[in-house]
PDB file of C-alpha atoms and ligand atoms in Angstrom:
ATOM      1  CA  UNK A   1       0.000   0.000   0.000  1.00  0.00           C
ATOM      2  CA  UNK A   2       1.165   3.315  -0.500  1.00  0.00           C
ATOM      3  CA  UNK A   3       2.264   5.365   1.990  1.00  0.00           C
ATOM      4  CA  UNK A   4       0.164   8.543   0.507  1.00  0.00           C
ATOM      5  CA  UNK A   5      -2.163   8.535  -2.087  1.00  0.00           C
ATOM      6  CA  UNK A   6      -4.000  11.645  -3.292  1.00  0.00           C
ATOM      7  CA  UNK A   7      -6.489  11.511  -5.551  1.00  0.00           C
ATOM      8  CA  UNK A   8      -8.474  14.082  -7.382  1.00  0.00           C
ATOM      9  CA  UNK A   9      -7.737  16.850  -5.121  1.00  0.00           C
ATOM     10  CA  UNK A  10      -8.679  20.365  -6.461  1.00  0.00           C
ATOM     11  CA  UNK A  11      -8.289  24.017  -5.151  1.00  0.00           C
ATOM     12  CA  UNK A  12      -9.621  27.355  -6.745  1.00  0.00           C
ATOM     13  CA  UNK A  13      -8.721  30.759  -5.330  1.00  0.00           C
ATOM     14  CA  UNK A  14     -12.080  32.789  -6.623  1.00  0.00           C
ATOM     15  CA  UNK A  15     -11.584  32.106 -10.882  1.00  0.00           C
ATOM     16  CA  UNK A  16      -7.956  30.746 -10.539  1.00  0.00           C
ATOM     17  CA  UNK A  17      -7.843  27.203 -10.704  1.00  0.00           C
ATOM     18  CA  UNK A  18      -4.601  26.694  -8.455  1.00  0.00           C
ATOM     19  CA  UNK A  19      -4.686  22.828  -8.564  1.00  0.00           C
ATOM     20  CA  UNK A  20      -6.795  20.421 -10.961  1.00  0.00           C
ATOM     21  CA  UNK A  21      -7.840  17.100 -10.133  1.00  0.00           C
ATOM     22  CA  UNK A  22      -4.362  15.781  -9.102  1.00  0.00           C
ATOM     23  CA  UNK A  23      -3.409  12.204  -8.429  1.00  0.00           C
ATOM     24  CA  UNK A  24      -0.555  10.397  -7.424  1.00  0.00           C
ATOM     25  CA  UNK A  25       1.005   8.250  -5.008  1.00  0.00           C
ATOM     26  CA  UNK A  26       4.397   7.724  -3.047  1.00  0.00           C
ATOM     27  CA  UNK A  27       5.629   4.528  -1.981  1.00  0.00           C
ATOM     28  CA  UNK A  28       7.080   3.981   1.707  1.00  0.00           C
ATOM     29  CA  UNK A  29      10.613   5.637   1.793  1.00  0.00           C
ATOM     30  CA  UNK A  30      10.211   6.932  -1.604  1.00  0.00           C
ATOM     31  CA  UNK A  31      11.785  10.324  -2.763  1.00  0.00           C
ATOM     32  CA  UNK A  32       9.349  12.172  -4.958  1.00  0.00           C
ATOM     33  CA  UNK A  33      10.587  15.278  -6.457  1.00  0.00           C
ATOM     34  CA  UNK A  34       7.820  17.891  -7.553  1.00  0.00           C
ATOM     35  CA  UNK A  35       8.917  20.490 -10.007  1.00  0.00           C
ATOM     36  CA  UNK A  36       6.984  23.289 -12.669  1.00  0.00           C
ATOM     37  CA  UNK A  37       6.938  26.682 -13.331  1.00  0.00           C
ATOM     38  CA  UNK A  38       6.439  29.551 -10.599  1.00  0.00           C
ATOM     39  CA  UNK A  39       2.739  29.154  -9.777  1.00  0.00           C
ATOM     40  CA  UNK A  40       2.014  25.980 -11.176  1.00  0.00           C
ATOM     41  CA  UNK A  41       0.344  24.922  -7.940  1.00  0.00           C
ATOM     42  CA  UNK A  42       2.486  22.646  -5.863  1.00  0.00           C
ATOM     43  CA  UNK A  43       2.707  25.047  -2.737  1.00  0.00           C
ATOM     44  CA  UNK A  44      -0.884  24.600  -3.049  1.00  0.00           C
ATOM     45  CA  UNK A  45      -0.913  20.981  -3.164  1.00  0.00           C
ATOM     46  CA  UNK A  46       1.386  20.878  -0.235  1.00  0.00           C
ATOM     47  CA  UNK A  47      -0.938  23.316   1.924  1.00  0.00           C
ATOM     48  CA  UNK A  48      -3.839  20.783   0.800  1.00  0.00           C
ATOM     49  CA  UNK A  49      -1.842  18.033   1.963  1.00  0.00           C
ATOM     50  CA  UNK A  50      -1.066  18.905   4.772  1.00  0.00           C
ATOM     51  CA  UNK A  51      -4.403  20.760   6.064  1.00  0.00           C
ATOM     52  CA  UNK A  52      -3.139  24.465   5.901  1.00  0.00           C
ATOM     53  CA  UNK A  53      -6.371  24.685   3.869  1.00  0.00           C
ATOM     54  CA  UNK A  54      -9.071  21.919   2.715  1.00  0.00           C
ATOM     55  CA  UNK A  55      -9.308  20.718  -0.917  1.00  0.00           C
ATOM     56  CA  UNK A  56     -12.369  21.704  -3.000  1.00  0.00           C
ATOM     57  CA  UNK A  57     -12.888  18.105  -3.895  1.00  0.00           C
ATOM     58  CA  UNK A  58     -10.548  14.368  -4.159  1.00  0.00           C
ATOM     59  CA  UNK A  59      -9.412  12.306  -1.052  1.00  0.00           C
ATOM     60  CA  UNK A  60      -5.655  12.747   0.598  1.00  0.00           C
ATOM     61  CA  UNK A  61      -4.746   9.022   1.998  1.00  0.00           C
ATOM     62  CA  UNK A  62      -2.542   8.707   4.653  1.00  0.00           C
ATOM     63  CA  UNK A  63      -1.930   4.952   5.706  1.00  0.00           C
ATOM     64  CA  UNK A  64      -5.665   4.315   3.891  1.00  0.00           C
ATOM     65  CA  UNK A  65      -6.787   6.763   5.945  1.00  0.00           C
ATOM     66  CA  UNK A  66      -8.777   9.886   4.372  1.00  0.00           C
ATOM     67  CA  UNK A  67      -7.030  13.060   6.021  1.00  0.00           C
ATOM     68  CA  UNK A  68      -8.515  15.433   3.797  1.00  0.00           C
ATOM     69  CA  UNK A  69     -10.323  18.256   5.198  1.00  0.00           C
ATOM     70  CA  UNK A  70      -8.450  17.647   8.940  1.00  0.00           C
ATOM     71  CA  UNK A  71      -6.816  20.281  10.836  1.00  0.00           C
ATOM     72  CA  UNK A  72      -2.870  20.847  10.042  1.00  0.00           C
ATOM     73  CA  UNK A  73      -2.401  20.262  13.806  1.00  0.00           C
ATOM     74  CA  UNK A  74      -4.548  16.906  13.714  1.00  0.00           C
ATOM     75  CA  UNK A  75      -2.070  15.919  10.448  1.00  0.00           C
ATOM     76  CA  UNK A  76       1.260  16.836  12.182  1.00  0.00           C
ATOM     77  CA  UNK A  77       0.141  14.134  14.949  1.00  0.00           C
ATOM     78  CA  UNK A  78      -0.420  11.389  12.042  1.00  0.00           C
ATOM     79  CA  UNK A  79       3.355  12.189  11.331  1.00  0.00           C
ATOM     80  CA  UNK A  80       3.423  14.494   8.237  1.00  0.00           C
ATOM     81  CA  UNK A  81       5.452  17.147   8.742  1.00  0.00           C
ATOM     82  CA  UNK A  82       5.922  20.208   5.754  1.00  0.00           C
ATOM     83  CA  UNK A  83       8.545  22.937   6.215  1.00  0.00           C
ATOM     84  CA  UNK A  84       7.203  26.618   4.600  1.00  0.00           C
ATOM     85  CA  UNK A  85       8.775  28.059   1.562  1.00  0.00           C
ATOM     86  CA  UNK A  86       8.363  31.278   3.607  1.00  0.00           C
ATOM     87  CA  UNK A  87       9.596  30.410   6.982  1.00  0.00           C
ATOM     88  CA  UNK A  88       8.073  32.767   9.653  1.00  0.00           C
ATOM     89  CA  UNK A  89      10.336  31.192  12.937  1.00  0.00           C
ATOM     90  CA  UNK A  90      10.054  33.358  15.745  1.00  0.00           C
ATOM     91  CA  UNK A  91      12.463  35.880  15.647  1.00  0.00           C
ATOM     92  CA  UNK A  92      13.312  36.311  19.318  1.00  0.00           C
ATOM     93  CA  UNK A  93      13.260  33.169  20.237  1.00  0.00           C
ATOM     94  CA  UNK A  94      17.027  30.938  19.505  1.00  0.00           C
ATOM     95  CA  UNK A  95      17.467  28.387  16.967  1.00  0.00           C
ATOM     96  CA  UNK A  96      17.060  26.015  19.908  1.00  0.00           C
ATOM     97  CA  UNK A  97      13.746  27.126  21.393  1.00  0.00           C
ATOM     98  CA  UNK A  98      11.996  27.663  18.018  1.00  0.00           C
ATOM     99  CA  UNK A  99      12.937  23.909  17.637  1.00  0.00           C
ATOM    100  CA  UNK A 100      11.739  22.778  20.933  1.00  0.00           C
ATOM    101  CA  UNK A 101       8.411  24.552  20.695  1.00  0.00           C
ATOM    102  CA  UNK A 102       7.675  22.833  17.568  1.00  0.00           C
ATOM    103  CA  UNK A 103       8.688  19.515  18.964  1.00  0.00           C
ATOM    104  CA  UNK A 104       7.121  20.056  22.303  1.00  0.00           C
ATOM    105  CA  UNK A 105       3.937  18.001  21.904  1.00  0.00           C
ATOM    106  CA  UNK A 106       5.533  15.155  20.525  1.00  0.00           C
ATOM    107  CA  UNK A 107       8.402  14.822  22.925  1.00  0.00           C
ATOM    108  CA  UNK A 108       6.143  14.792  26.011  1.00  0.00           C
ATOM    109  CA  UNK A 109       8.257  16.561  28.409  1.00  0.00           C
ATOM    110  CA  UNK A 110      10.496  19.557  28.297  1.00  0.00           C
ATOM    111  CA  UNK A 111      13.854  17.892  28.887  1.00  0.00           C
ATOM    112  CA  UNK A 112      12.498  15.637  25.845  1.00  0.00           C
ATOM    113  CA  UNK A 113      12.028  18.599  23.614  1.00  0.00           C
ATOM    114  CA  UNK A 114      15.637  19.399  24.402  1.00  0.00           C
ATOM    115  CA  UNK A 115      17.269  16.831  23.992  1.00  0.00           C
ATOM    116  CA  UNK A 116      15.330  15.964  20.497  1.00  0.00           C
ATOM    117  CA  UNK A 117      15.883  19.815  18.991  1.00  0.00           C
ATOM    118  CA  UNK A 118      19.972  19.698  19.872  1.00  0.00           C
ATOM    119  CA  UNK A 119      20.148  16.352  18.006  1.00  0.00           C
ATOM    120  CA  UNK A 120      18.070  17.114  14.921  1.00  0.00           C
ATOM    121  CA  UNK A 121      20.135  20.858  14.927  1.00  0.00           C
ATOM    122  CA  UNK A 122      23.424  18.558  15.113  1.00  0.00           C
ATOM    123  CA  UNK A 123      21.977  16.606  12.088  1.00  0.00           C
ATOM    124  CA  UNK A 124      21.331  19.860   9.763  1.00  0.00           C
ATOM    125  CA  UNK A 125      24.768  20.825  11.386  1.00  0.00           C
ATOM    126  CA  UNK A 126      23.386  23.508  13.140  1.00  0.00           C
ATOM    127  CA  UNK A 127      24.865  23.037  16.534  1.00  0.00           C
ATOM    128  CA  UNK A 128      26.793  26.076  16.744  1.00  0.00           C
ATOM    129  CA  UNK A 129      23.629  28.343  15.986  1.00  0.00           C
ATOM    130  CA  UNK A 130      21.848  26.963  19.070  1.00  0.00           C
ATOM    131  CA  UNK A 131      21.855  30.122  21.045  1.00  0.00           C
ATOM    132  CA  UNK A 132      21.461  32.861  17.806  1.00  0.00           C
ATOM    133  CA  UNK A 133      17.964  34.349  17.842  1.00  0.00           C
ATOM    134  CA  UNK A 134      16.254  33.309  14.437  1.00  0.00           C
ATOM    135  CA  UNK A 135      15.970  36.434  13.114  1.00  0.00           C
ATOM    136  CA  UNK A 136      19.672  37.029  12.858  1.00  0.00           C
ATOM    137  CA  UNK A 137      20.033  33.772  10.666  1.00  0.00           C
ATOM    138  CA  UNK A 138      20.605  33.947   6.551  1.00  0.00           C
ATOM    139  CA  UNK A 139      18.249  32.592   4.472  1.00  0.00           C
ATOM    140  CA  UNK A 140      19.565  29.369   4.225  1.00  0.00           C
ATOM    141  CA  UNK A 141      20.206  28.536   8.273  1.00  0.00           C
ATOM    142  CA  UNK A 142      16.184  29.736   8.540  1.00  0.00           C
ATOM    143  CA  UNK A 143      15.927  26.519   5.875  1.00  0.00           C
ATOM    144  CA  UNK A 144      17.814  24.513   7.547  1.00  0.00           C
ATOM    145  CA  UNK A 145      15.875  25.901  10.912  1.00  0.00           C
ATOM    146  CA  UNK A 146      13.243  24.596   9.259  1.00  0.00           C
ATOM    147  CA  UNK A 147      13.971  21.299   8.298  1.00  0.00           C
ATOM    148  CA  UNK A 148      14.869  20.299  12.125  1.00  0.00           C
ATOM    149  CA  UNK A 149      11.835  21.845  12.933  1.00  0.00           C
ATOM    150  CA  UNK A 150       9.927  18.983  11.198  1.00  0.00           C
ATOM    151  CA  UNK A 151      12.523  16.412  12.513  1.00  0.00           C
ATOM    152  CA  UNK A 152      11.793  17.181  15.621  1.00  0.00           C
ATOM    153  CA  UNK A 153       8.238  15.951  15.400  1.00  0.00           C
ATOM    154  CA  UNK A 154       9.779  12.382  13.853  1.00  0.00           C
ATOM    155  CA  UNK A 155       7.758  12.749  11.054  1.00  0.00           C
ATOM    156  CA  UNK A 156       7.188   9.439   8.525  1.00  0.00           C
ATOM    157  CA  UNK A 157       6.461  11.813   5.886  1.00  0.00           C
ATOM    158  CA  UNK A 158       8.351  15.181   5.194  1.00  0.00           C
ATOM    159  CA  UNK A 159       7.528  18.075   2.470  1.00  0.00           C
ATOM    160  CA  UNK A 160      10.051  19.715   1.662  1.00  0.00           C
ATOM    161  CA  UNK A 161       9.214  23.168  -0.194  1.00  0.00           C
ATOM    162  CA  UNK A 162      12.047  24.676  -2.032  1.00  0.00           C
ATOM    163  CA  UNK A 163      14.854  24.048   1.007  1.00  0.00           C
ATOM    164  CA  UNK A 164      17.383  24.364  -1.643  1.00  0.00           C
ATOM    165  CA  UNK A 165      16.735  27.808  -2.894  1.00  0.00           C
ATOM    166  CA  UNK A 166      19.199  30.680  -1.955  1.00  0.00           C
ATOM    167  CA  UNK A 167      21.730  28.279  -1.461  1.00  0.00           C
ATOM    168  CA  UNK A 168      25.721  28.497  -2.980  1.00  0.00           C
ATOM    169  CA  UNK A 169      26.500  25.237  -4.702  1.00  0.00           C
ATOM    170  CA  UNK A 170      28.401  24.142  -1.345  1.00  0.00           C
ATOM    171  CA  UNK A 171      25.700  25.278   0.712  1.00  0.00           C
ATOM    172  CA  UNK A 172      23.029  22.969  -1.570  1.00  0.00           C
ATOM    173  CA  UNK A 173      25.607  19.972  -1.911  1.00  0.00           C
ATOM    174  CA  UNK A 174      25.131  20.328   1.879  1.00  0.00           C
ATOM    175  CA  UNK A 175      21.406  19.772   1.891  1.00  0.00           C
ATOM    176  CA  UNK A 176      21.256  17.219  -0.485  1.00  0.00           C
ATOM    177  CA  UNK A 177      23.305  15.188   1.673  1.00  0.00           C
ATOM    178  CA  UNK A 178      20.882  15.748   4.584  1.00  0.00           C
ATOM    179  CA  UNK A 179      18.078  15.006   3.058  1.00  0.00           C
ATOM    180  CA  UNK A 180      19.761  12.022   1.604  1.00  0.00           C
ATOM    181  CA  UNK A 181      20.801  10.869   5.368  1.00  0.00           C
ATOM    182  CA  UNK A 182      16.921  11.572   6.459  1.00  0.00           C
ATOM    183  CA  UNK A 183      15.947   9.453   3.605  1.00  0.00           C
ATOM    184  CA  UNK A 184      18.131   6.462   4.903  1.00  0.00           C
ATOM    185  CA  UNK A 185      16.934   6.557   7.956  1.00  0.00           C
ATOM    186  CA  UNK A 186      13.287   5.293   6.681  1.00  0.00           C
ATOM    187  CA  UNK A 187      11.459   8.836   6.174  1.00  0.00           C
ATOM    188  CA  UNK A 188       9.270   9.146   3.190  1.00  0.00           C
ATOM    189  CA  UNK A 189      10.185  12.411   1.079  1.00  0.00           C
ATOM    190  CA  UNK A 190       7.990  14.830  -1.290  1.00  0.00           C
ATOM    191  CA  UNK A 191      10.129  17.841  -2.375  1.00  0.00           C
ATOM    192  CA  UNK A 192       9.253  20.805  -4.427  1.00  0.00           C
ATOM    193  CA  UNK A 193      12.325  22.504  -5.557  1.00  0.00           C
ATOM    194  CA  UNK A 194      13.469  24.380  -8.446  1.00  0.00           C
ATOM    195  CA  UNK A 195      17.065  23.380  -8.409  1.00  0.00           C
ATOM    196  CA  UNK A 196      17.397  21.057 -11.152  1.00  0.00           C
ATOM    197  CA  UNK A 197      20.349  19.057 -10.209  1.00  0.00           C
ATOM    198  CA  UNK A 198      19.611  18.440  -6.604  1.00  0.00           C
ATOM    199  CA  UNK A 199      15.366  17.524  -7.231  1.00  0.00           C
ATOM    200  CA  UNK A 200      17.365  14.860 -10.570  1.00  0.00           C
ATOM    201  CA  UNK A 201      19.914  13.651  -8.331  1.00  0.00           C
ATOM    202  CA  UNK A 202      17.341  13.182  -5.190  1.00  0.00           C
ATOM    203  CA  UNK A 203      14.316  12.134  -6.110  1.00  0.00           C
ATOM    204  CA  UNK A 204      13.190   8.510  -7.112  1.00  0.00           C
ATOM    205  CA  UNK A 205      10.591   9.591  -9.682  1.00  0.00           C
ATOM    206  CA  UNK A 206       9.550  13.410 -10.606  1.00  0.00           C
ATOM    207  CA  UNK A 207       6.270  14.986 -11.179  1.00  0.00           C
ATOM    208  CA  UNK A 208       5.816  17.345 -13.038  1.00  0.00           C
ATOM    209  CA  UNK A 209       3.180  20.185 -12.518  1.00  0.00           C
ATOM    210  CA  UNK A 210       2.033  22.588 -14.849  1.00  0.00           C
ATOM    211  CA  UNK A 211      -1.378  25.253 -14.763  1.00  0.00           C
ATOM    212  CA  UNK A 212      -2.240  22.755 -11.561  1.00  0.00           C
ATOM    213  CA  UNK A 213      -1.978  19.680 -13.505  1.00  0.00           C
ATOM    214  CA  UNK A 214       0.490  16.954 -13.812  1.00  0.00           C
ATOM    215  CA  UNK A 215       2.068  16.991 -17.352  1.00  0.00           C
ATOM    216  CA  UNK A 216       4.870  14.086 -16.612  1.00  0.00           C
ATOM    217  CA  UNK A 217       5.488  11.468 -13.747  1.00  0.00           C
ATOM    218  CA  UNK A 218       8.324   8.816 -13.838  1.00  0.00           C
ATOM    219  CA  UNK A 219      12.135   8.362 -13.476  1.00  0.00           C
ATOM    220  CA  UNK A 220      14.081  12.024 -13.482  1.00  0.00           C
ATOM    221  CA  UNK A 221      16.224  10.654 -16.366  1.00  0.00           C
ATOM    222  CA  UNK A 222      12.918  10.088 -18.426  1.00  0.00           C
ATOM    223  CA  UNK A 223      11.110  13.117 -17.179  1.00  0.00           C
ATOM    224  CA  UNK A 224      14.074  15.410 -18.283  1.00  0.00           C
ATOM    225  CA  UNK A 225      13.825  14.435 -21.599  1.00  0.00           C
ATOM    226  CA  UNK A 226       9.689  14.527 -22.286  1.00  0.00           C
ATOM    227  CA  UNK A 227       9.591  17.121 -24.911  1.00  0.00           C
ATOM    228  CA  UNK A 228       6.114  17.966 -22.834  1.00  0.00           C
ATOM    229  CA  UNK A 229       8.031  19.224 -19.985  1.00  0.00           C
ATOM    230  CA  UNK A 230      10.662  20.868 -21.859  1.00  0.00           C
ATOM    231  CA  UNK A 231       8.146  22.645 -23.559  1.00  0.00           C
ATOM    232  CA  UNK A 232       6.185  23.708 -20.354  1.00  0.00           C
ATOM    233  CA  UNK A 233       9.587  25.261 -18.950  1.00  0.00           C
ATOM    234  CA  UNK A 234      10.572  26.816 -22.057  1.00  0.00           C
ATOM    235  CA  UNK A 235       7.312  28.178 -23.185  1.00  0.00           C
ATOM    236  CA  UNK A 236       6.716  29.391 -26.924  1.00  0.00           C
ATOM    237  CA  UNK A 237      10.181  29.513 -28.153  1.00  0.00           C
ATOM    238  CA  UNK A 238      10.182  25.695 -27.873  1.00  0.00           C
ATOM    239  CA  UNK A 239       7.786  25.598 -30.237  1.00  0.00           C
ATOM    240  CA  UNK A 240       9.316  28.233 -32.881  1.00  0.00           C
ATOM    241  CA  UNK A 241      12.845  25.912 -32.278  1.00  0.00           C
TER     242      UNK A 241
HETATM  243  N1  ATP B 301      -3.910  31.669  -0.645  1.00  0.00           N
HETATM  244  C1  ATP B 301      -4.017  32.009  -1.944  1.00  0.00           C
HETATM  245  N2  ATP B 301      -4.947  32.888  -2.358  1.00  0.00           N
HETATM  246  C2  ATP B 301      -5.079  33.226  -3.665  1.00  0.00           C
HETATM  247  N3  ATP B 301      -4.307  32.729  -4.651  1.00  0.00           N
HETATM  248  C3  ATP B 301      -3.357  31.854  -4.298  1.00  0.00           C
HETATM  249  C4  ATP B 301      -3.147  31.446  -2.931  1.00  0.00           C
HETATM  250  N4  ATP B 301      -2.113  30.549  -2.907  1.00  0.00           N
HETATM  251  C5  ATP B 301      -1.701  30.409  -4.169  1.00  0.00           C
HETATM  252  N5  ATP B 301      -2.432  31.186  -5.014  1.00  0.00           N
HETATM  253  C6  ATP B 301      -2.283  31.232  -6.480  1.00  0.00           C
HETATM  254  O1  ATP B 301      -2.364  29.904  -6.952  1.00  0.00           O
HETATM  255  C7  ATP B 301      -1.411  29.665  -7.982  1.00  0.00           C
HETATM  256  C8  ATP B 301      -0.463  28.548  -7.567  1.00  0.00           C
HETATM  257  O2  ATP B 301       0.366  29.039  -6.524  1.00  0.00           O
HETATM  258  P1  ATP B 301       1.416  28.121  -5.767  1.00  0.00           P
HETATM  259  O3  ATP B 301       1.965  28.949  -4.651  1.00  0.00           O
HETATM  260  O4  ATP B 301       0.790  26.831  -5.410  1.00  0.00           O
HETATM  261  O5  ATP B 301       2.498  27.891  -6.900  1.00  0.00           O
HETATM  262  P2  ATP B 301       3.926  27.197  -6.820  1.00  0.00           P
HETATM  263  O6  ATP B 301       3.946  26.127  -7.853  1.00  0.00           O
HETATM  264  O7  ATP B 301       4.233  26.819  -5.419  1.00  0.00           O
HETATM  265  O8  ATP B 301       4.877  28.401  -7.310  1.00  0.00           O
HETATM  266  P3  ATP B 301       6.378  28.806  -6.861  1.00  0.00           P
HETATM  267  O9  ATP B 301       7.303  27.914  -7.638  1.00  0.00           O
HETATM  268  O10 ATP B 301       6.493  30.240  -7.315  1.00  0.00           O
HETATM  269  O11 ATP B 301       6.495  28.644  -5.390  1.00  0.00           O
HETATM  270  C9  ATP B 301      -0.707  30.995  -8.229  1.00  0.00           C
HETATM  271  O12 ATP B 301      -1.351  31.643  -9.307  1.00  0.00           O
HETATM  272  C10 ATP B 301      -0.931  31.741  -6.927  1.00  0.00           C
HETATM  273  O13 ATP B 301      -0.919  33.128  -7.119  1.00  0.00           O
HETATM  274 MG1   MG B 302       5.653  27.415  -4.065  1.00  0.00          MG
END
């Protein structure tokens, strides 16, 4: 059985379709890559997903379970975890405590939360942030900020939007290698990212999103060769080529 299956889900924003009738699956420990054009839809898909907002129609299955239309908060306890392509930590709280109060209510107690934040900020290697206030961080520590903020609720599913953006080439190699490492340690991945070679070199299979519909699923060698989604990235002067 799949570890998520969505089917059908739909979301308009007044006459803007956002998302249309999307389907697919993704197996247990499975890295699926999403990719498309700015505003294609897969922030939306992700906020659907994980019950930032309702879909307008179409199931989201979790374990066979039907989540759609459940609170984000009722989600997170079912072990999905998403991390926001605009992170809003708290700003005057540390690196440390912005990490324990997400994992708070899953570690029980507060020497729990502790202990689980330091490790998961040693696994983004973010140990010696611990005591800098968020708001002093660079774009890419406030991704990384948020990555062990999902960790720290153990998740069995993490979304991943666009962690990869704003980062030098060192700083993404970097990233890549923890996702890789969260991978191996049995969590399921879906990541939306724009950066080419770290969504090709990642990701199991690809899916491709385009006006809120998917135009190409399958292996990221295959997918980067459909004329369909070369098309879709390159717009009209594919066709004059
Ligand atoms: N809350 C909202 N209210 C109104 N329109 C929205 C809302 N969220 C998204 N949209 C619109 O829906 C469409 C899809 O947006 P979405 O953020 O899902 O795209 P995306 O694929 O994540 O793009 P990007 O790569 O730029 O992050 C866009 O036209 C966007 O303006
Ligand atoms: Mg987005």
């Amino acid at each position: 059985m799949p570890l998520l299956e969505v089917k059908n889900i739909s979301k308009s924003f007044g006459g803007l379709q956002a998302v249309r009738s999307l389907s697919f699956a993704v197996e247990p420990g499975e890295i699926l890559g999403i990719i498309g054009p700015n505003g294609a839809g897969k922030t939306t898909a992700f906020n659907m997903i994980a019950g930032y907002f309702p879909p307008d129609t179409g199931e989201v299955r979790f374990k066979g379970e039907n989540i759609a239309g459940l609170r984000a908060w009722d989600i997170s306890h079912r072990k999905i975890a998403r991390t926001f392509q605009l992170s809003k930590p708290f700003g005057d709280l540390t690196v440390l405590e912005n990490v324990m109060v997400g994992g708070f209510h899953h570690q029980g107690s507060r020497t729990a939360a502790r202990r689980k934040a330091e490790e998961v900020l040693g696994f983004v290697g973010m140990t010696d942030r611990l005591g800098t206030e968020a708001h002093n961080l660079t774009v890419v520590d406030r991704k990384r900020l948020e990555v062990a903020r999902c960790l720290a609720t153990d998740p069995e599913l993490l979304m991943l939007d666009e962690v990869v953006a704003g980062a030098t080439p060192t700083e993404a190699l970097a990233m890549m290698e923890v996702i890789r490492k969260i991978q191996e340690r049995g969590v399921t991945i879906i990541m939306v990212e724009h950066v080419m070679r770290v969504v090709m070199g990642l990701s199991h299979r690809v899916l491709v999103l385009h006006h809120g519909e998917t135009i190409a699923i399958g292996e990221p060698q295959t997918v980067s060769r459909d004329p369909v989604v070369l098309k879709a990235y390159l717009g009209a002067r594919y066709g004059n080529a």
